[in-house]
């Protein structure tokens, strides 16, 4: 890698950020596509986010930024505008530098749909899906599935009022999709949710080795496709249980690659070297 006076800068902005795989993935992409840029982790505490965004505004050689936890929603009012995707998600995972302005974009939903198709052979159109969780990640997944033509979504969450609020939000934007909310309990059986073809975990449960189960995993059966957005550990207890019961199952790495590939394309105008990005993540 050669750094010179023309080198552009890209970052992942989060807190903490040391665990992020994005620097390795994007630097490999820049090398493979011959883009003269460096991609660095930028740890900014929540109370320094406004100062960080001000600094970005002053950076004329900025190529782009990825935004991660916990800044995806908090950064919205600090930007000059949002793309329709970011507006629908109420969250930003990518910043675009356009004529001195910082535009918030969101590639999480489209990245999820691309990963679903590529890694699990699952198309959103006409789908009935269960989504576990009702936070920002659930909103991105639910909005993107509804927008891509899913016909029914069931939002399952420990706090069912939160799931109801999200269901109302998604249904208001996508009247063609039936969206309902149900409580998520340790003894909930997935078979109680009729004709589910896809189950997506958007909660943080499974990140820690001693996390409880989210529902009765023994109720999983083929042909339900199971997707866990967690990628570290690579196989959560949910994915292990799904595979043991013959369900096609995949973790969040393909989504990480595809949301990153879409950001790369928006920053550089070049096709993303997806294979190099996958190799950088060991997939
Ligand atoms: P994100 O923006 O990443 O989606 P979040 O807004 O903090 O994160 O949401 C985390 C999700 O994980 C929520 O749906 C949360 O459920 P509650 O709304 O009931 O809090 C869910 N979650 C976290 N810990 C959980 C646990 N131990 N059991 C079940 N759900 C859990």
PDB file of C-alpha atoms and ligand atoms in Angstrom:
ATOM      1  CA  UNK A   1       0.000   0.000   0.000  1.00  0.00           C
ATOM      2  CA  UNK A   2       1.415   3.374  -1.033  1.00  0.00           C
ATOM      3  CA  UNK A   3       0.335   6.500   0.817  1.00  0.00           C
ATOM      4  CA  UNK A   4       0.895   9.836  -0.936  1.00  0.00           C
ATOM      5  CA  UNK A   5      -0.611  13.311  -1.161  1.00  0.00           C
ATOM      6  CA  UNK A   6      -3.648  11.987  -3.064  1.00  0.00           C
ATOM      7  CA  UNK A   7      -4.596   9.280  -0.563  1.00  0.00           C
ATOM      8  CA  UNK A   8      -8.201   9.475   0.575  1.00  0.00           C
ATOM      9  CA  UNK A   9      -9.479   8.611   4.049  1.00  0.00           C
ATOM     10  CA  UNK A  10     -12.242   6.285   5.185  1.00  0.00           C
ATOM     11  CA  UNK A  11     -13.289   5.302   8.695  1.00  0.00           C
ATOM     12  CA  UNK A  12     -15.543   3.173  10.805  1.00  0.00           C
ATOM     13  CA  UNK A  13     -16.939   5.416  13.518  1.00  0.00           C
ATOM     14  CA  UNK A  14     -18.142   3.594  16.644  1.00  0.00           C
ATOM     15  CA  UNK A  15     -17.554   3.079  20.366  1.00  0.00           C
ATOM     16  CA  UNK A  16     -15.908   0.745  21.088  1.00  0.00           C
ATOM     17  CA  UNK A  17     -14.552  -0.070  17.667  1.00  0.00           C
ATOM     18  CA  UNK A  18     -11.551  -2.327  18.297  1.00  0.00           C
ATOM     19  CA  UNK A  19     -13.579  -5.475  17.489  1.00  0.00           C
ATOM     20  CA  UNK A  20     -14.622  -4.178  14.044  1.00  0.00           C
ATOM     21  CA  UNK A  21     -13.801  -6.288  10.987  1.00  0.00           C
ATOM     22  CA  UNK A  22     -14.515  -3.381   8.622  1.00  0.00           C
ATOM     23  CA  UNK A  23     -10.943  -1.980   8.484  1.00  0.00           C
ATOM     24  CA  UNK A  24      -9.482  -5.317   7.301  1.00  0.00           C
ATOM     25  CA  UNK A  25     -12.365  -5.866   4.872  1.00  0.00           C
ATOM     26  CA  UNK A  26     -12.309  -2.405   3.282  1.00  0.00           C
ATOM     27  CA  UNK A  27      -8.522  -2.095   3.127  1.00  0.00           C
ATOM     28  CA  UNK A  28      -8.473  -5.405   1.215  1.00  0.00           C
ATOM     29  CA  UNK A  29     -11.142  -3.991  -1.113  1.00  0.00           C
ATOM     30  CA  UNK A  30      -9.139  -0.802  -1.767  1.00  0.00           C
ATOM     31  CA  UNK A  31      -6.040  -2.899  -2.555  1.00  0.00           C
ATOM     32  CA  UNK A  32      -7.935  -5.270  -4.867  1.00  0.00           C
ATOM     33  CA  UNK A  33      -9.675  -2.437  -6.747  1.00  0.00           C
ATOM     34  CA  UNK A  34      -6.625  -0.126  -6.894  1.00  0.00           C
ATOM     35  CA  UNK A  35      -8.252   2.656  -4.833  1.00  0.00           C
ATOM     36  CA  UNK A  36      -5.730   5.056  -3.261  1.00  0.00           C
ATOM     37  CA  UNK A  37      -7.308   5.206   0.213  1.00  0.00           C
ATOM     38  CA  UNK A  38      -6.766   4.089   3.791  1.00  0.00           C
ATOM     39  CA  UNK A  39      -9.527   2.811   6.081  1.00  0.00           C
ATOM     40  CA  UNK A  40      -9.105   3.286   9.833  1.00  0.00           C
ATOM     41  CA  UNK A  41     -11.059   2.585  13.026  1.00  0.00           C
ATOM     42  CA  UNK A  42     -12.239   5.807  14.725  1.00  0.00           C
ATOM     43  CA  UNK A  43     -13.333   5.366  18.346  1.00  0.00           C
ATOM     44  CA  UNK A  44     -15.495   8.308  19.416  1.00  0.00           C
ATOM     45  CA  UNK A  45     -17.410   8.272  22.713  1.00  0.00           C
ATOM     46  CA  UNK A  46     -21.081   9.317  22.472  1.00  0.00           C
ATOM     47  CA  UNK A  47     -20.407  12.720  24.044  1.00  0.00           C
ATOM     48  CA  UNK A  48     -17.719  13.388  21.391  1.00  0.00           C
ATOM     49  CA  UNK A  49     -19.800  12.349  18.384  1.00  0.00           C
ATOM     50  CA  UNK A  50     -20.746  15.926  17.422  1.00  0.00           C
ATOM     51  CA  UNK A  51     -17.068  16.948  17.512  1.00  0.00           C
ATOM     52  CA  UNK A  52     -16.132  13.932  15.383  1.00  0.00           C
ATOM     53  CA  UNK A  53     -18.763  14.811  12.763  1.00  0.00           C
ATOM     54  CA  UNK A  54     -17.556  18.404  12.738  1.00  0.00           C
ATOM     55  CA  UNK A  55     -14.047  17.097  12.040  1.00  0.00           C
ATOM     56  CA  UNK A  56     -15.371  15.017   9.152  1.00  0.00           C
ATOM     57  CA  UNK A  57     -16.978  18.113   7.652  1.00  0.00           C
ATOM     58  CA  UNK A  58     -13.527  19.715   7.479  1.00  0.00           C
ATOM     59  CA  UNK A  59     -11.856  16.750   5.738  1.00  0.00           C
ATOM     60  CA  UNK A  60     -11.720  17.499   2.009  1.00  0.00           C
ATOM     61  CA  UNK A  61     -10.033  14.206   1.177  1.00  0.00           C
ATOM     62  CA  UNK A  62     -12.722  12.133   2.864  1.00  0.00           C
ATOM     63  CA  UNK A  63     -13.792   9.085   0.843  1.00  0.00           C
ATOM     64  CA  UNK A  64     -16.513   7.841   3.206  1.00  0.00           C
ATOM     65  CA  UNK A  65     -17.403   6.574   6.653  1.00  0.00           C
ATOM     66  CA  UNK A  66     -19.176   3.575   8.123  1.00  0.00           C
ATOM     67  CA  UNK A  67     -21.136   4.264  11.292  1.00  0.00           C
ATOM     68  CA  UNK A  68     -21.651   1.555  13.865  1.00  0.00           C
ATOM     69  CA  UNK A  69     -22.941   0.959  17.392  1.00  0.00           C
ATOM     70  CA  UNK A  70     -23.869   3.120  19.305  1.00  0.00           C
ATOM     71  CA  UNK A  71     -23.969   6.014  16.829  1.00  0.00           C
ATOM     72  CA  UNK A  72     -26.322   4.821  14.060  1.00  0.00           C
ATOM     73  CA  UNK A  73     -29.338   6.792  15.286  1.00  0.00           C
ATOM     74  CA  UNK A  74     -27.599   9.548  17.277  1.00  0.00           C
ATOM     75  CA  UNK A  75     -25.688  10.739  14.202  1.00  0.00           C
ATOM     76  CA  UNK A  76     -28.852  11.524  12.195  1.00  0.00           C
ATOM     77  CA  UNK A  77     -29.393  15.142  13.420  1.00  0.00           C
ATOM     78  CA  UNK A  78     -25.694  15.945  12.953  1.00  0.00           C
ATOM     79  CA  UNK A  79     -25.769  15.344   9.168  1.00  0.00           C
ATOM     80  CA  UNK A  80     -26.698  17.551   6.198  1.00  0.00           C
ATOM     81  CA  UNK A  81     -29.284  15.121   4.836  1.00  0.00           C
ATOM     82  CA  UNK A  82     -30.382  11.485   4.526  1.00  0.00           C
ATOM     83  CA  UNK A  83     -30.951   9.150   1.583  1.00  0.00           C
ATOM     84  CA  UNK A  84     -34.456   7.608   1.351  1.00  0.00           C
ATOM     85  CA  UNK A  85     -33.010   4.323   2.717  1.00  0.00           C
ATOM     86  CA  UNK A  86     -31.569   6.003   5.810  1.00  0.00           C
ATOM     87  CA  UNK A  87     -34.765   7.954   6.287  1.00  0.00           C
ATOM     88  CA  UNK A  88     -36.839   4.738   6.226  1.00  0.00           C
ATOM     89  CA  UNK A  89     -34.488   3.010   8.684  1.00  0.00           C
ATOM     90  CA  UNK A  90     -34.251   6.022  11.009  1.00  0.00           C
ATOM     91  CA  UNK A  91     -30.573   5.111  11.165  1.00  0.00           C
ATOM     92  CA  UNK A  92     -27.330   5.619   9.262  1.00  0.00           C
ATOM     93  CA  UNK A  93     -24.563   3.074   8.665  1.00  0.00           C
ATOM     94  CA  UNK A  94     -22.735   4.890   5.852  1.00  0.00           C
ATOM     95  CA  UNK A  95     -21.726   8.514   5.268  1.00  0.00           C
ATOM     96  CA  UNK A  96     -21.308   9.882   1.752  1.00  0.00           C
ATOM     97  CA  UNK A  97     -19.207  13.021   1.158  1.00  0.00           C
ATOM     98  CA  UNK A  98     -21.031  15.042  -1.494  1.00  0.00           C
ATOM     99  CA  UNK A  99     -19.878  18.558  -2.431  1.00  0.00           C
ATOM    100  CA  UNK A 100     -18.749  19.437   1.069  1.00  0.00           C
ATOM    101  CA  UNK A 101     -21.872  17.980   2.650  1.00  0.00           C
ATOM    102  CA  UNK A 102     -22.234  14.771   4.679  1.00  0.00           C
ATOM    103  CA  UNK A 103     -25.150  12.630   3.606  1.00  0.00           C
ATOM    104  CA  UNK A 104     -26.369   9.729   5.784  1.00  0.00           C
ATOM    105  CA  UNK A 105     -27.111   6.512   3.926  1.00  0.00           C
ATOM    106  CA  UNK A 106     -28.059   3.016   5.032  1.00  0.00           C
ATOM    107  CA  UNK A 107     -26.833  -0.148   3.290  1.00  0.00           C
ATOM    108  CA  UNK A 108     -27.813  -2.561   6.090  1.00  0.00           C
ATOM    109  CA  UNK A 109     -31.192  -3.494   4.584  1.00  0.00           C
ATOM    110  CA  UNK A 110     -29.967  -3.989   1.030  1.00  0.00           C
ATOM    111  CA  UNK A 111     -26.898  -5.820   2.359  1.00  0.00           C
ATOM    112  CA  UNK A 112     -29.134  -8.140   4.359  1.00  0.00           C
ATOM    113  CA  UNK A 113     -31.301  -8.925   1.314  1.00  0.00           C
ATOM    114  CA  UNK A 114     -28.235  -9.612  -0.847  1.00  0.00           C
ATOM    115  CA  UNK A 115     -26.777 -11.903   1.841  1.00  0.00           C
ATOM    116  CA  UNK A 116     -30.088 -13.725   2.246  1.00  0.00           C
ATOM    117  CA  UNK A 117     -30.192 -14.419  -1.473  1.00  0.00           C
ATOM    118  CA  UNK A 118     -26.537 -15.366  -1.853  1.00  0.00           C
ATOM    119  CA  UNK A 119     -25.813 -17.287   1.348  1.00  0.00           C
ATOM    120  CA  UNK A 120     -29.200 -18.869   2.040  1.00  0.00           C
ATOM    121  CA  UNK A 121     -30.938 -18.888  -1.372  1.00  0.00           C
ATOM    122  CA  UNK A 122     -33.917 -17.040   0.110  1.00  0.00           C
ATOM    123  CA  UNK A 123     -35.918 -14.359  -1.772  1.00  0.00           C
ATOM    124  CA  UNK A 124     -37.943 -11.755   0.132  1.00  0.00           C
ATOM    125  CA  UNK A 125     -40.858 -11.510  -2.329  1.00  0.00           C
ATOM    126  CA  UNK A 126     -43.942 -13.297  -0.967  1.00  0.00           C
ATOM    127  CA  UNK A 127     -42.092 -14.391   2.177  1.00  0.00           C
ATOM    128  CA  UNK A 128     -43.491 -14.918   5.677  1.00  0.00           C
ATOM    129  CA  UNK A 129     -40.766 -14.133   8.214  1.00  0.00           C
ATOM    130  CA  UNK A 130     -40.346 -13.972  11.992  1.00  0.00           C
ATOM    131  CA  UNK A 131     -37.981 -11.312  13.323  1.00  0.00           C
ATOM    132  CA  UNK A 132     -36.632 -11.633  16.864  1.00  0.00           C
ATOM    133  CA  UNK A 133     -36.042  -8.233  18.470  1.00  0.00           C
ATOM    134  CA  UNK A 134     -37.455  -4.742  18.037  1.00  0.00           C
ATOM    135  CA  UNK A 135     -34.422  -2.415  18.143  1.00  0.00           C
ATOM    136  CA  UNK A 136     -32.582  -0.625  15.345  1.00  0.00           C
ATOM    137  CA  UNK A 137     -31.381  -3.833  13.678  1.00  0.00           C
ATOM    138  CA  UNK A 138     -34.911  -5.265  13.677  1.00  0.00           C
ATOM    139  CA  UNK A 139     -36.202  -2.068  12.099  1.00  0.00           C
ATOM    140  CA  UNK A 140     -33.642  -2.320   9.263  1.00  0.00           C
ATOM    141  CA  UNK A 141     -34.496  -5.974   8.596  1.00  0.00           C
ATOM    142  CA  UNK A 142     -38.273  -5.500   8.827  1.00  0.00           C
ATOM    143  CA  UNK A 143     -38.305  -2.401   6.596  1.00  0.00           C
ATOM    144  CA  UNK A 144     -36.086  -4.029   3.981  1.00  0.00           C
ATOM    145  CA  UNK A 145     -38.119  -7.263   3.874  1.00  0.00           C
ATOM    146  CA  UNK A 146     -41.416  -5.347   3.622  1.00  0.00           C
ATOM    147  CA  UNK A 147     -39.997  -3.073   0.930  1.00  0.00           C
ATOM    148  CA  UNK A 148     -38.772  -6.098  -1.058  1.00  0.00           C
ATOM    149  CA  UNK A 149     -42.237  -7.670  -1.092  1.00  0.00           C
ATOM    150  CA  UNK A 150     -42.483  -9.916   1.976  1.00  0.00           C
ATOM    151  CA  UNK A 151     -46.169 -10.602   2.547  1.00  0.00           C
ATOM    152  CA  UNK A 152     -46.155 -11.230   6.308  1.00  0.00           C
ATOM    153  CA  UNK A 153     -43.841 -10.289   9.165  1.00  0.00           C
ATOM    154  CA  UNK A 154     -44.163 -11.390  12.775  1.00  0.00           C
ATOM    155  CA  UNK A 155     -42.096  -9.321  15.200  1.00  0.00           C
ATOM    156  CA  UNK A 156     -41.274 -11.239  18.393  1.00  0.00           C
ATOM    157  CA  UNK A 157     -39.785  -9.319  21.286  1.00  0.00           C
ATOM    158  CA  UNK A 158     -39.334  -9.703  25.040  1.00  0.00           C
ATOM    159  CA  UNK A 159     -40.910  -6.255  25.428  1.00  0.00           C
ATOM    160  CA  UNK A 160     -43.982  -6.733  23.242  1.00  0.00           C
ATOM    161  CA  UNK A 161     -44.997  -3.048  23.342  1.00  0.00           C
ATOM    162  CA  UNK A 162     -41.757  -2.177  21.602  1.00  0.00           C
ATOM    163  CA  UNK A 163     -42.525  -4.811  18.934  1.00  0.00           C
ATOM    164  CA  UNK A 164     -46.018  -3.353  18.492  1.00  0.00           C
ATOM    165  CA  UNK A 165     -44.604   0.129  17.935  1.00  0.00           C
ATOM    166  CA  UNK A 166     -42.223  -1.204  15.306  1.00  0.00           C
ATOM    167  CA  UNK A 167     -45.008  -3.232  13.660  1.00  0.00           C
ATOM    168  CA  UNK A 168     -47.132  -0.063  13.351  1.00  0.00           C
ATOM    169  CA  UNK A 169     -44.220   1.845  11.847  1.00  0.00           C
ATOM    170  CA  UNK A 170     -43.480  -0.831   9.224  1.00  0.00           C
ATOM    171  CA  UNK A 171     -47.165  -1.385   8.370  1.00  0.00           C
ATOM    172  CA  UNK A 172     -47.729   2.364   7.912  1.00  0.00           C
ATOM    173  CA  UNK A 173     -44.946   2.516   5.324  1.00  0.00           C
ATOM    174  CA  UNK A 174     -45.771  -0.791   3.652  1.00  0.00           C
ATOM    175  CA  UNK A 175     -49.536  -1.361   3.712  1.00  0.00           C
ATOM    176  CA  UNK A 176     -49.160  -4.417   1.424  1.00  0.00           C
ATOM    177  CA  UNK A 177     -47.306  -6.315   4.164  1.00  0.00           C
ATOM    178  CA  UNK A 178     -49.148  -7.760   7.148  1.00  0.00           C
ATOM    179  CA  UNK A 179     -47.086  -6.961  10.259  1.00  0.00           C
ATOM    180  CA  UNK A 180     -47.962  -8.268  13.718  1.00  0.00           C
ATOM    181  CA  UNK A 181     -46.244  -8.370  17.124  1.00  0.00           C
ATOM    182  CA  UNK A 182     -45.977 -11.184  19.651  1.00  0.00           C
ATOM    183  CA  UNK A 183     -44.183 -11.619  22.973  1.00  0.00           C
ATOM    184  CA  UNK A 184     -40.927 -13.613  22.900  1.00  0.00           C
ATOM    185  CA  UNK A 185     -40.605 -16.053  25.810  1.00  0.00           C
ATOM    186  CA  UNK A 186     -38.264 -18.893  26.668  1.00  0.00           C
ATOM    187  CA  UNK A 187     -41.119 -21.369  26.173  1.00  0.00           C
ATOM    188  CA  UNK A 188     -42.415 -19.766  22.920  1.00  0.00           C
ATOM    189  CA  UNK A 189     -42.623 -22.325  20.109  1.00  0.00           C
ATOM    190  CA  UNK A 190     -41.820 -21.131  16.617  1.00  0.00           C
ATOM    191  CA  UNK A 191     -44.419 -23.526  15.210  1.00  0.00           C
ATOM    192  CA  UNK A 192     -47.055 -21.315  16.874  1.00  0.00           C
ATOM    193  CA  UNK A 193     -46.226 -18.726  14.201  1.00  0.00           C
ATOM    194  CA  UNK A 194     -47.933 -20.165  11.135  1.00  0.00           C
ATOM    195  CA  UNK A 195     -46.134 -20.761   7.833  1.00  0.00           C
ATOM    196  CA  UNK A 196     -42.847 -19.141   8.784  1.00  0.00           C
ATOM    197  CA  UNK A 197     -40.179 -19.610   6.087  1.00  0.00           C
ATOM    198  CA  UNK A 198     -37.479 -17.344   7.552  1.00  0.00           C
ATOM    199  CA  UNK A 199     -36.432 -16.563  11.126  1.00  0.00           C
ATOM    200  CA  UNK A 200     -33.982 -13.699  11.750  1.00  0.00           C
ATOM    201  CA  UNK A 201     -32.347 -12.970  15.105  1.00  0.00           C
ATOM    202  CA  UNK A 202     -31.571  -9.272  15.512  1.00  0.00           C
ATOM    203  CA  UNK A 203     -31.162  -9.348  19.312  1.00  0.00           C
ATOM    204  CA  UNK A 204     -27.825  -9.425  21.092  1.00  0.00           C
ATOM    205  CA  UNK A 205     -28.647 -12.813  22.633  1.00  0.00           C
ATOM    206  CA  UNK A 206     -25.990 -15.341  21.634  1.00  0.00           C
ATOM    207  CA  UNK A 207     -23.056 -12.920  21.794  1.00  0.00           C
ATOM    208  CA  UNK A 208     -22.052 -14.200  25.261  1.00  0.00           C
ATOM    209  CA  UNK A 209     -21.364 -17.894  25.951  1.00  0.00           C
ATOM    210  CA  UNK A 210     -23.862 -18.102  28.820  1.00  0.00           C
ATOM    211  CA  UNK A 211     -26.726 -16.244  27.175  1.00  0.00           C
ATOM    212  CA  UNK A 212     -30.165 -17.814  27.634  1.00  0.00           C
ATOM    213  CA  UNK A 213     -32.098 -19.294  24.699  1.00  0.00           C
ATOM    214  CA  UNK A 214     -34.529 -16.879  23.041  1.00  0.00           C
ATOM    215  CA  UNK A 215     -37.367 -19.398  22.652  1.00  0.00           C
ATOM    216  CA  UNK A 216     -37.853 -23.159  22.599  1.00  0.00           C
ATOM    217  CA  UNK A 217     -35.202 -24.095  19.997  1.00  0.00           C
ATOM    218  CA  UNK A 218     -36.564 -27.653  19.840  1.00  0.00           C
ATOM    219  CA  UNK A 219     -39.574 -26.193  17.997  1.00  0.00           C
ATOM    220  CA  UNK A 220     -37.414 -25.333  14.957  1.00  0.00           C
ATOM    221  CA  UNK A 221     -37.801 -27.559  11.946  1.00  0.00           C
ATOM    222  CA  UNK A 222     -36.961 -27.563   8.222  1.00  0.00           C
ATOM    223  CA  UNK A 223     -37.685 -25.846   5.888  1.00  0.00           C
ATOM    224  CA  UNK A 224     -37.415 -22.746   8.116  1.00  0.00           C
ATOM    225  CA  UNK A 225     -34.309 -20.779   7.102  1.00  0.00           C
ATOM    226  CA  UNK A 226     -32.541 -19.309  10.149  1.00  0.00           C
ATOM    227  CA  UNK A 227     -30.340 -16.210   9.985  1.00  0.00           C
ATOM    228  CA  UNK A 228     -28.515 -14.792  13.005  1.00  0.00           C
ATOM    229  CA  UNK A 229     -27.060 -11.311  12.524  1.00  0.00           C
ATOM    230  CA  UNK A 230     -24.366 -12.169  15.104  1.00  0.00           C
ATOM    231  CA  UNK A 231     -21.054 -13.279  13.545  1.00  0.00           C
ATOM    232  CA  UNK A 232     -18.850 -13.479  16.626  1.00  0.00           C
ATOM    233  CA  UNK A 233     -19.140 -16.248  17.751  1.00  0.00           C
ATOM    234  CA  UNK A 234     -19.615 -17.642  14.222  1.00  0.00           C
ATOM    235  CA  UNK A 235     -22.119 -20.229  15.443  1.00  0.00           C
ATOM    236  CA  UNK A 236     -24.565 -19.116  18.142  1.00  0.00           C
ATOM    237  CA  UNK A 237     -26.636 -21.681  20.077  1.00  0.00           C
ATOM    238  CA  UNK A 238     -29.577 -20.668  17.837  1.00  0.00           C
ATOM    239  CA  UNK A 239     -27.638 -21.525  14.659  1.00  0.00           C
ATOM    240  CA  UNK A 240     -26.357 -24.768  16.198  1.00  0.00           C
ATOM    241  CA  UNK A 241     -29.888 -25.824  17.139  1.00  0.00           C
ATOM    242  CA  UNK A 242     -31.203 -24.856  13.692  1.00  0.00           C
ATOM    243  CA  UNK A 243     -28.545 -26.897  11.876  1.00  0.00           C
ATOM    244  CA  UNK A 244     -29.086 -29.871  14.187  1.00  0.00           C
ATOM    245  CA  UNK A 245     -32.756 -29.821  13.120  1.00  0.00           C
ATOM    246  CA  UNK A 246     -31.974 -29.639   9.401  1.00  0.00           C
ATOM    247  CA  UNK A 247     -32.710 -25.925   8.910  1.00  0.00           C
ATOM    248  CA  UNK A 248     -30.541 -23.963   6.455  1.00  0.00           C
ATOM    249  CA  UNK A 249     -28.725 -21.502   8.745  1.00  0.00           C
ATOM    250  CA  UNK A 250     -26.248 -18.644   8.389  1.00  0.00           C
ATOM    251  CA  UNK A 251     -24.549 -15.986  10.501  1.00  0.00           C
ATOM    252  CA  UNK A 252     -24.117 -12.234   9.964  1.00  0.00           C
ATOM    253  CA  UNK A 253     -20.823 -12.293   8.031  1.00  0.00           C
ATOM    254  CA  UNK A 254     -22.410 -12.329   4.541  1.00  0.00           C
ATOM    255  CA  UNK A 255     -24.500  -9.292   5.546  1.00  0.00           C
ATOM    256  CA  UNK A 256     -21.371  -7.530   6.824  1.00  0.00           C
ATOM    257  CA  UNK A 257     -19.718  -8.123   3.436  1.00  0.00           C
ATOM    258  CA  UNK A 258     -22.700  -6.971   1.375  1.00  0.00           C
ATOM    259  CA  UNK A 259     -23.454  -3.824   3.372  1.00  0.00           C
ATOM    260  CA  UNK A 260     -19.738  -3.016   3.072  1.00  0.00           C
ATOM    261  CA  UNK A 261     -19.725  -3.767  -0.669  1.00  0.00           C
ATOM    262  CA  UNK A 262     -22.631  -1.371  -1.225  1.00  0.00           C
ATOM    263  CA  UNK A 263     -20.861   1.352   0.787  1.00  0.00           C
ATOM    264  CA  UNK A 264     -17.674   0.776  -1.259  1.00  0.00           C
ATOM    265  CA  UNK A 265     -19.623   1.190  -4.518  1.00  0.00           C
ATOM    266  CA  UNK A 266     -21.282   4.400  -3.339  1.00  0.00           C
ATOM    267  CA  UNK A 267     -17.938   5.867  -2.247  1.00  0.00           C
ATOM    268  CA  UNK A 268     -15.830   4.890  -5.266  1.00  0.00           C
ATOM    269  CA  UNK A 269     -18.295   4.375  -8.153  1.00  0.00           C
ATOM    270  CA  UNK A 270     -16.527   1.062  -8.813  1.00  0.00           C
ATOM    271  CA  UNK A 271     -17.895  -2.488  -8.466  1.00  0.00           C
ATOM    272  CA  UNK A 272     -16.885  -3.901  -5.082  1.00  0.00           C
ATOM    273  CA  UNK A 273     -14.299  -6.710  -5.121  1.00  0.00           C
ATOM    274  CA  UNK A 274     -16.603  -8.940  -3.053  1.00  0.00           C
ATOM    275  CA  UNK A 275     -14.316 -11.976  -3.200  1.00  0.00           C
ATOM    276  CA  UNK A 276     -11.358 -10.031  -1.767  1.00  0.00           C
ATOM    277  CA  UNK A 277     -13.632  -8.717   0.991  1.00  0.00           C
ATOM    278  CA  UNK A 278     -14.828 -12.240   1.824  1.00  0.00           C
ATOM    279  CA  UNK A 279     -11.246 -13.531   1.871  1.00  0.00           C
ATOM    280  CA  UNK A 280     -10.261 -10.758   4.300  1.00  0.00           C
ATOM    281  CA  UNK A 281     -12.921 -12.109   6.667  1.00  0.00           C
ATOM    282  CA  UNK A 282     -11.944 -15.730   6.117  1.00  0.00           C
ATOM    283  CA  UNK A 283     -15.175 -16.742   4.356  1.00  0.00           C
TER     284      UNK A 283
HETATM  285  P1  LIG B   1     -30.065  -2.836  18.139  1.00  0.00           P
HETATM  286  O1  LIG B   1     -30.237  -1.379  17.800  1.00  0.00           O
HETATM  287  O2  LIG B   1     -28.699  -3.402  17.834  1.00  0.00           O
HETATM  288  O3  LIG B   1     -31.142  -3.686  17.560  1.00  0.00           O
HETATM  289  P2  LIG B   1     -31.211  -2.515  20.810  1.00  0.00           P
HETATM  290  O4  LIG B   1     -32.044  -1.375  20.346  1.00  0.00           O
HETATM  291  O5  LIG B   1     -30.467  -2.383  22.085  1.00  0.00           O
HETATM  292  O6  LIG B   1     -30.100  -2.924  19.746  1.00  0.00           O
HETATM  293  O7  LIG B   1     -32.155  -3.822  20.844  1.00  0.00           O
HETATM  294  C1  LIG B   1     -31.719  -5.003  21.387  1.00  0.00           C
HETATM  295  C2  LIG B   1     -32.776  -6.072  21.176  1.00  0.00           C
HETATM  296  O8  LIG B   1     -32.325  -7.267  21.828  1.00  0.00           O
HETATM  297  C3  LIG B   1     -34.132  -5.737  21.783  1.00  0.00           C
HETATM  298  O9  LIG B   1     -35.140  -6.287  20.961  1.00  0.00           O
HETATM  299  C4  LIG B   1     -34.073  -6.447  23.140  1.00  0.00           C
HETATM  300  O10 LIG B   1     -35.321  -6.792  23.674  1.00  0.00           O
HETATM  301  P3  LIG B   1     -36.169  -5.744  24.595  1.00  0.00           P
HETATM  302  O11 LIG B   1     -36.716  -4.715  23.637  1.00  0.00           O
HETATM  303  O12 LIG B   1     -37.233  -6.593  25.217  1.00  0.00           O
HETATM  304  O13 LIG B   1     -35.185  -5.174  25.578  1.00  0.00           O
HETATM  305  C5  LIG B   1     -33.329  -7.695  22.753  1.00  0.00           C
HETATM  306  N1  LIG B   1     -32.711  -8.367  23.902  1.00  0.00           N
HETATM  307  C6  LIG B   1     -31.593  -7.988  24.557  1.00  0.00           C
HETATM  308  N2  LIG B   1     -31.328  -8.847  25.566  1.00  0.00           N
HETATM  309  C7  LIG B   1     -32.312  -9.791  25.541  1.00  0.00           C
HETATM  310  C8  LIG B   1     -32.600 -10.971  26.313  1.00  0.00           C
HETATM  311  N3  LIG B   1     -31.805 -11.363  27.326  1.00  0.00           N
HETATM  312  N4  LIG B   1     -33.690 -11.703  25.974  1.00  0.00           N
HETATM  313  C9  LIG B   1     -34.483 -11.340  24.937  1.00  0.00           C
HETATM  314  N5  LIG B   1     -34.265 -10.235  24.170  1.00  0.00           N
HETATM  315  C10 LIG B   1     -33.189  -9.478  24.471  1.00  0.00           C
END
